[in-house]
Amino acid sequence: MPENKTKPTRASVAGYIAAIDDEERRADCKLLVKLMSSVTGEPATMWGPGIVGFSSYHYKYASGREGDMCVVGFSSRKPTISIYILAQGPAQQKLLARLGKHKMAKACLSVRRLSDIDMAVLRKLVEGSIAAIRKLYG
C-alpha cells in the first residue's frame, strides 16, 4: 500500500503564512492558527508543504489503508481557505447552516474570507470535529 504523502514536517508555519501575498488572507490564516491552537491546546505544525495542522490521530480504514493525519487544519488555496474539519451529524449541520458564506465537501470547509463567516460558529464546528474524530479514532 502506498505511503501517505501528507506528513508533519519541520517547515515553518510562520514562514508559510508570511509567504501569502494577500494581506487579508495572511491575517485570516494567523487568526485560524490562534483559534485552532486555542481549541486543540497544540501548536501549529506544517503537514506536507501546504497544510497547517494541529494535533494528530491514527486512522485505519476497512480497506486496510492506514496512516496519521492532523485532527484539524487549514490551507491557503486560491481562491479560498480550505479548513479541514469533520462536520457530520445533525448538530454540525445546524452549525453549518448558521456559519455564513461557505462551501462544504466531505471534510473540507471552503471560505473566501473569515469576515464572511461567524467565527463563534466556526469555533464550535472545530470543537465538534475534534470530538467526532476522537470518538471515531480514539
Coordinates of N, CA, C and O in Angstrom, one line a residue:
M1 N 0.8 -1.2 0.0 CA 0.0 0.0 0.0 C 0.9 1.2 0.0 O 1.9 1.3 0.7
P2 N 0.6 2.3 -0.8 CA 1.4 3.4 -0.9 C 1.4 4.2 0.5 O 0.4 4.2 1.2
E3 N 2.5 4.9 0.7 CA 2.7 5.6 2.0 C 2.0 7.0 1.8 O 1.9 7.6 0.7
N4 N 1.4 7.5 2.9 CA 0.7 8.7 2.9 C 1.7 9.9 2.6 O 2.7 9.9 3.3
K5 N 1.4 10.7 1.7 CA 2.3 11.8 1.4 C 2.2 13.0 2.3 O 3.1 13.8 2.4
T6 N 1.0 13.1 3.0 CA 0.8 14.3 3.9 C 1.3 13.9 5.3 O 0.6 13.1 6.0
K7 N 2.4 14.4 5.6 CA 3.0 14.1 6.9 C 3.5 15.4 7.6 O 3.8 16.3 6.9
P8 N 3.6 15.3 8.9 CA 4.2 16.5 9.6 C 5.6 16.7 9.1 O 6.4 15.8 8.9
T9 N 6.0 18.0 9.0 CA 7.3 18.4 8.5 C 7.9 19.4 9.6 O 7.2 19.8 10.5
R10 N 9.1 19.7 9.4 CA 9.8 20.7 10.2 C 9.7 22.1 9.6 O 10.3 23.1 10.1
A11 N 9.0 22.2 8.5 CA 8.8 23.5 7.9 C 8.2 24.5 8.8 O 7.4 24.2 9.7
S12 N 8.4 25.8 8.6 CA 8.0 26.9 9.5 C 6.5 27.3 9.1 O 6.3 27.7 8.0
V13 N 5.7 27.2 10.1 CA 4.3 27.7 9.9 C 4.3 29.2 9.7 O 3.7 29.7 8.8
A14 N 5.1 29.9 10.5 CA 5.2 31.4 10.3 C 5.8 31.7 8.9 O 5.3 32.7 8.3
G15 N 6.7 30.9 8.4 CA 7.2 31.2 7.0 C 6.2 30.9 6.0 O 6.1 31.7 5.0
Y16 N 5.4 29.9 6.2 CA 4.3 29.6 5.2 C 3.3 30.7 5.2 O 2.9 31.2 4.1
I17 N 2.9 31.2 6.3 CA 1.9 32.3 6.4 C 2.5 33.6 5.9 O 1.9 34.3 5.1
A18 N 3.8 33.9 6.2 CA 4.5 35.1 5.7 C 4.5 35.1 4.2 O 4.6 36.2 3.6
A19 N 4.6 34.0 3.6 CA 4.7 33.9 2.1 C 3.4 34.1 1.4 O 3.4 34.2 0.1
I20 N 2.3 34.3 2.1 CA 1.0 34.5 1.5 C 1.0 36.0 1.0 O 1.1 36.9 1.9
D21 N 0.7 36.2 -0.2 CA 0.8 37.6 -0.8 C -0.3 38.5 -0.3 O 0.0 39.7 0.0
D22 N -1.5 38.0 -0.2 CA -2.7 38.8 0.2 C -2.6 39.1 1.7 O -2.7 38.2 2.5
E23 N -2.6 40.4 2.0 CA -2.5 40.8 3.4 C -3.7 40.3 4.3 O -3.5 39.8 5.4
E24 N -4.9 40.4 3.7 CA -6.1 40.0 4.4 C -6.1 38.4 4.6 O -6.4 37.9 5.7
R25 N -5.6 37.7 3.6 CA -5.5 36.3 3.7 C -4.5 35.9 4.8 O -4.7 35.0 5.6
R26 N -3.4 36.6 4.8 CA -2.4 36.3 5.8 C -2.9 36.5 7.2 O -2.7 35.7 8.1
A27 N -3.7 37.6 7.4 CA -4.3 37.9 8.7 C -5.3 36.8 9.1 O -5.4 36.4 10.2
D28 N -6.1 36.4 8.1 CA -7.1 35.3 8.3 C -6.4 34.0 8.8 O -6.8 33.3 9.7
C29 N -5.3 33.7 8.1 CA -4.5 32.5 8.5 C -3.9 32.6 9.9 O -3.9 31.6 10.6
K30 N -3.4 33.8 10.2 CA -2.9 33.9 11.6 C -4.1 33.8 12.6 O -3.9 33.2 13.7
L31 N -5.3 34.3 12.3 CA -6.4 34.1 13.2 C -6.8 32.6 13.3 O -7.1 32.2 14.4
L32 N -6.7 31.9 12.2 CA -7.0 30.4 12.3 C -6.0 29.7 13.1 O -6.4 28.8 13.9
V33 N -4.7 30.1 13.1 CA -3.7 29.5 13.9 C -4.1 29.7 15.4 O -4.1 28.8 16.2
K34 N -4.5 30.9 15.7 CA -4.9 31.2 17.1 C -6.1 30.4 17.6 O -6.1 29.8 18.6
L35 N -7.1 30.4 16.7 CA -8.3 29.7 17.0 C -8.1 28.2 17.2 O -8.4 27.6 18.2
M36 N -7.4 27.6 16.3 CA -7.2 26.1 16.3 C -6.2 25.7 17.4 O -6.4 24.7 18.1
S37 N -5.2 26.6 17.7 CA -4.3 26.3 18.8 C -5.0 26.4 20.1 O -4.8 25.5 21.0
S38 N -5.9 27.3 20.2 CA -6.7 27.5 21.5 C -7.6 26.3 21.7 O -7.7 25.8 22.8
V39 N -8.3 25.8 20.7 CA -9.2 24.7 20.8 C -8.5 23.4 21.1 O -8.9 22.6 21.9
T40 N -7.4 23.2 20.3 CA -6.7 21.9 20.5 C -5.7 21.9 21.6 O -5.3 20.8 22.1
G41 N -5.2 23.0 22.0 CA -4.1 23.1 23.0 C -2.8 22.7 22.5 O -1.8 22.4 23.2
E42 N -2.7 22.6 21.1 CA -1.5 22.2 20.5 C -0.9 23.3 19.6 O -1.7 24.1 19.0
P43 N 0.4 23.3 19.3 CA 0.9 24.2 18.4 C 0.7 23.8 17.0 O 0.4 22.7 16.7
A44 N 0.8 24.8 16.1 CA 0.6 24.5 14.6 C 1.8 23.8 14.1 O 3.0 24.1 14.5
T45 N 1.6 22.9 13.2 CA 2.7 22.1 12.5 C 2.3 22.1 11.0 O 1.2 21.9 10.7
M46 N 3.4 22.2 10.2 CA 3.1 22.0 8.8 C 3.0 20.5 8.5 O 3.8 19.7 8.9
W47 N 2.0 20.2 7.7 CA 1.8 18.8 7.2 C 1.9 18.9 5.7 O 1.1 19.6 5.0
G48 N 3.0 18.3 5.2 CA 3.3 18.5 3.8 C 3.7 19.9 3.6 O 3.9 20.7 4.5
P49 N 3.7 20.4 2.3 CA 4.1 21.7 2.0 C 3.0 22.8 2.2 O 3.3 24.0 2.2
G50 N 1.8 22.4 2.4 CA 0.7 23.4 2.4 C -0.4 23.3 3.3 O -1.4 24.0 3.2
I51 N -0.3 22.4 4.4 CA -1.4 22.3 5.3 C -0.8 22.7 6.7 O 0.2 22.1 7.1
V52 N -1.5 23.6 7.4 CA -1.2 23.9 8.8 C -2.1 23.1 9.6 O -3.3 23.2 9.6
G53 N -1.5 22.1 10.4 CA -2.3 21.2 11.1 C -2.1 21.3 12.6 O -1.1 21.8 13.1
F54 N -3.0 20.7 13.4 CA -3.0 20.7 14.8 C -3.3 19.4 15.4 O -4.3 18.7 14.9
S55 N -2.5 18.9 16.3 CA -2.6 17.6 16.9 C -2.6 16.5 15.8 O -2.3 16.8 14.6
S56 N -2.8 15.3 16.1 CA -2.9 14.2 15.1 C -3.6 13.0 15.6 O -3.9 12.9 16.8
Y57 N -4.0 12.1 14.7 CA -4.7 10.9 15.1 C -4.2 9.8 14.0 O -3.8 10.2 12.9
H58 N -4.4 8.6 14.4 CA -4.1 7.5 13.5 C -5.4 6.9 13.0 O -6.3 6.6 13.8
Y59 N -5.5 6.7 11.7 CA -6.7 6.1 11.2 C -6.4 4.8 10.5 O -5.2 4.5 10.1
K60 N -7.4 3.9 10.5 CA -7.3 2.7 9.7 C -8.6 2.4 9.1 O -9.6 2.3 9.8
Y61 N -8.7 2.3 7.8 CA -9.9 2.0 7.1 C -10.1 0.5 6.9 O -9.2 -0.3 7.0
A62 N -11.3 0.2 6.6 CA -11.7 -1.3 6.4 C -10.9 -1.8 5.2 O -10.6 -3.0 5.2
S63 N -10.4 -1.0 4.3 CA -9.6 -1.4 3.1 C -8.2 -1.8 3.5 O -7.5 -2.4 2.7
G64 N -7.9 -1.5 4.8 CA -6.5 -1.8 5.2 C -5.6 -0.6 5.2 O -4.5 -0.6 5.8
R65 N -6.0 0.5 4.5 CA -5.2 1.7 4.4 C -5.2 2.3 5.8 O -6.2 2.5 6.4
E66 N -4.0 2.8 6.2 CA -3.9 3.5 7.5 C -2.8 4.5 7.4 O -2.0 4.6 6.5
G67 N -2.9 5.4 8.4 CA -1.9 6.5 8.4 C -2.2 7.5 9.6 O -3.1 7.2 10.4
D68 N -1.5 8.6 9.5 CA -1.7 9.6 10.5 C -2.1 10.9 9.8 O -1.7 11.1 8.7
M69 N -2.9 11.7 10.5 CA -3.4 13.0 9.9 C -3.6 14.0 11.0 O -3.8 13.6 12.2
C70 N -3.6 15.2 10.7 CA -3.9 16.3 11.7 C -5.4 16.2 12.0 O -6.2 15.8 11.2
V71 N -5.7 16.5 13.3 CA -7.1 16.5 13.7 C -7.9 17.6 13.1 O -9.0 17.3 12.6
V72 N -7.3 18.8 13.0 CA -7.9 19.9 12.3 C -6.8 20.6 11.6 O -5.6 20.5 12.0
G73 N -7.1 21.4 10.6 CA -6.1 22.2 9.9 C -6.7 23.1 8.9 O -7.9 23.1 8.7
F74 N -5.8 23.8 8.2 CA -6.2 24.6 7.1 C -5.1 24.8 6.1 O -4.0 24.5 6.4
S75 N -5.5 25.3 4.9 CA -4.6 25.6 3.9 C -5.0 26.8 3.1 O -6.2 26.9 2.8
S76 N -4.1 27.7 2.8 CA -4.5 28.9 1.9 C -4.4 28.4 0.5 O -3.3 28.1 0.0
R77 N -5.5 28.3 -0.1 CA -5.6 27.9 -1.5 C -6.1 29.1 -2.4 O -6.6 30.1 -1.8
K78 N -6.0 29.0 -3.6 CA -6.6 30.0 -4.5 C -7.9 29.5 -5.0 O -8.0 28.4 -5.5
P79 N -9.0 30.1 -4.8 CA -9.3 31.4 -4.3 C -9.8 31.4 -2.8 O -10.3 32.4 -2.3
T80 N -9.7 30.2 -2.2 CA -10.3 30.1 -0.8 C -9.3 29.6 0.2 O -8.2 29.1 -0.1
I81 N -9.8 29.6 1.4 CA -9.1 29.0 2.5 C -9.8 27.7 2.7 O -11.0 27.6 2.9
S82 N -9.1 26.6 2.7 CA -9.6 25.2 3.0 C -9.4 24.9 4.4 O -8.3 25.0 4.9
I83 N -10.5 24.7 5.2 CA -10.4 24.4 6.6 C -10.8 22.9 6.7 O -11.9 22.5 6.3
Y84 N -9.9 22.1 7.3 CA -10.1 20.7 7.3 C -10.7 20.3 8.6 O -10.1 20.3 9.7
I85 N -12.0 20.0 8.6 CA -12.8 19.5 9.8 C -13.8 18.5 9.3 O -14.1 18.3 8.2
L86 N -14.2 17.7 10.3 CA -15.2 16.7 10.1 C -16.5 17.3 10.6 O -16.7 17.7 11.8
A87 N -17.5 17.5 9.7 CA -18.8 18.2 10.1 C -19.9 17.3 9.6 O -20.6 17.6 8.7
Q88 N -20.1 16.2 10.4 CA -21.2 15.3 10.1 C -22.2 15.3 11.2 O -21.8 15.8 12.3
G89 N -23.4 14.8 11.0 CA -24.3 14.7 12.1 C -25.2 16.0 12.1 O -24.8 17.0 11.7
P90 N -26.4 15.9 12.8 CA -27.3 16.9 12.8 C -26.8 18.2 13.5 O -27.1 19.3 13.0
A91 N -26.1 18.1 14.6 CA -25.6 19.3 15.3 C -24.6 20.1 14.5 O -24.7 21.3 14.4
Q92 N -23.7 19.4 13.8 CA -22.7 20.0 12.9 C -23.4 20.7 11.7 O -23.1 21.7 11.3
Q93 N -24.5 20.0 11.2 CA -25.2 20.5 10.0 C -25.9 21.8 10.4 O -26.0 22.8 9.6
K94 N -26.5 21.9 11.6 CA -27.2 23.1 12.1 C -26.2 24.2 12.2 O -26.5 25.4 11.9
L95 N -25.0 23.9 12.7 CA -23.9 24.9 12.8 C -23.5 25.4 11.4 O -23.4 26.6 11.2
L96 N -23.4 24.5 10.5 CA -23.0 24.9 9.1 C -24.1 25.9 8.5 O -23.7 26.8 7.8
A97 N -25.3 25.6 8.8 CA -26.4 26.5 8.3 C -26.3 27.9 8.9 O -26.8 28.8 8.3
R98 N -25.7 28.1 10.1 CA -25.5 29.4 10.7 C -24.1 30.0 10.4 O -23.9 31.2 10.8
L99 N -23.3 29.3 9.8 CA -21.9 29.7 9.6 C -21.7 31.0 8.8 O -20.9 31.9 9.1
G100 N -22.4 31.1 7.7 CA -22.2 32.2 6.8 C -21.8 31.6 5.4 O -22.0 30.4 5.1
K101 N -21.2 32.5 4.6 CA -20.9 32.1 3.2 C -19.7 31.1 3.2 O -18.6 31.4 3.5
H102 N -20.0 29.9 2.7 CA -19.1 28.8 2.7 C -19.5 27.7 1.7 O -20.6 27.7 1.2
K103 N -18.6 26.8 1.5 CA -18.9 25.5 0.8 C -18.3 24.4 1.6 O -17.3 24.5 2.1
M104 N -19.1 23.3 1.7 CA -18.6 22.1 2.4 C -18.6 20.9 1.6 O -19.6 20.6 0.9
A105 N -17.5 20.2 1.6 CA -17.4 18.9 0.9 C -16.6 17.9 1.8 O -15.6 18.3 2.3
K106 N -17.2 16.8 2.0 CA -16.6 15.8 2.9 C -16.0 16.4 4.2 O -16.7 16.8 5.0
A107 N -14.7 16.6 4.2 CA -14.0 17.1 5.4 C -13.3 18.4 5.1 O -12.3 18.8 5.7
C108 N -13.8 19.2 4.1 CA -13.1 20.4 3.6 C -14.2 21.5 3.6 O -15.0 21.5 2.7
L109 N -14.0 22.5 4.5 CA -14.9 23.7 4.5 C -14.1 24.8 3.8 O -13.0 25.1 4.1
S110 N -14.7 25.3 2.8 CA -14.0 26.4 2.0 C -14.7 27.7 2.2 O -15.9 27.8 2.2
V111 N -13.9 28.7 2.6 CA -14.3 30.1 2.8 C -13.4 31.0 2.0 O -12.2 30.8 1.9
R112 N -14.0 32.1 1.5 CA -13.2 33.1 0.8 C -12.4 34.0 1.8 O -11.2 34.2 1.7
R113 N -13.1 34.5 2.8 CA -12.6 35.3 3.8 C -13.2 35.0 5.2 O -14.4 34.7 5.2
L114 N -12.5 35.1 6.2 CA -13.1 34.8 7.5 C -14.2 35.9 7.9 O -15.1 35.6 8.7
S115 N -14.1 37.0 7.3 CA -15.1 38.1 7.5 C -16.5 37.6 6.9 O -17.5 38.2 7.3
D116 N -16.5 36.6 6.1 CA -17.7 36.1 5.5 C -18.5 35.1 6.4 O -19.6 34.7 6.1
I117 N -17.8 34.7 7.6 CA -18.4 33.7 8.4 C -18.4 34.2 9.9 O -17.8 35.1 10.3
D118 N -19.2 33.5 10.7 CA -19.3 33.7 12.1 C -18.3 32.9 12.8 O -18.3 31.7 12.8
M119 N -17.3 33.6 13.4 CA -16.1 32.9 14.0 C -16.5 32.1 15.2 O -15.9 31.1 15.5
A120 N -17.6 32.5 16.0 CA -18.0 31.7 17.1 C -18.6 30.4 16.6 O -18.4 29.3 17.3
V121 N -19.3 30.4 15.5 CA -19.8 29.2 14.9 C -18.7 28.3 14.4 O -18.7 27.1 14.6
L122 N -17.7 28.9 13.8 CA -16.5 28.1 13.3 C -15.8 27.4 14.5 O -15.5 26.3 14.4
R123 N -15.7 28.1 15.6 CA -15.0 27.5 16.8 C -15.8 26.3 17.2 O -15.2 25.3 17.5
K124 N -17.2 26.4 17.3 CA -18.0 25.3 17.7 C -17.9 24.1 16.7 O -17.8 23.0 17.1
L125 N -17.7 24.4 15.4 CA -17.5 23.4 14.4 C -16.2 22.7 14.6 O -16.1 21.5 14.5
V126 N -15.2 23.5 14.9 CA -13.8 22.9 15.1 C -13.9 22.0 16.4 O -13.4 20.8 16.4
E127 N -14.5 22.5 17.4 CA -14.7 21.7 18.7 C -15.4 20.4 18.4 O -15.1 19.3 18.9
G128 N -16.5 20.5 17.6 CA -17.3 19.3 17.3 C -16.5 18.3 16.4 O -16.7 17.1 16.6
S129 N -15.7 18.8 15.5 CA -14.9 18.0 14.7 C -13.9 17.2 15.5 O -13.7 16.0 15.3
I130 N -13.3 17.9 16.4 CA -12.3 17.2 17.2 C -12.9 16.1 18.1 O -12.4 15.0 18.1
A131 N -14.1 16.4 18.6 CA -14.8 15.4 19.4 C -15.2 14.2 18.6 O -15.0 13.0 19.0
A132 N -15.6 14.4 17.3 CA -16.0 13.3 16.4 C -14.8 12.5 16.0 O -14.9 11.2 16.0
I133 N -13.7 13.1 15.7 CA -12.5 12.3 15.4 C -12.0 11.5 16.5 O -11.6 10.4 16.4
R134 N -12.0 12.1 17.7 CA -11.6 11.4 18.9 C -12.5 10.2 19.2 O -12.0 9.1 19.6
K135 N -13.8 10.4 18.9 CA -14.8 9.3 19.1 C -14.5 8.1 18.1 O -14.6 7.0 18.5
L136 N -14.2 8.5 16.9 CA -14.0 7.5 15.8 C -12.7 6.8 15.9 O -12.6 5.6 15.7
Y137 N -11.6 7.6 16.3 CA -10.3 7.0 16.2 C -9.5 7.0 17.5 O -8.4 6.6 17.5
G138 N -10.2 7.5 18.6 CA -9.5 7.4 19.9 C -8.6 8.5 20.2 O -8.3 9.4 19.5

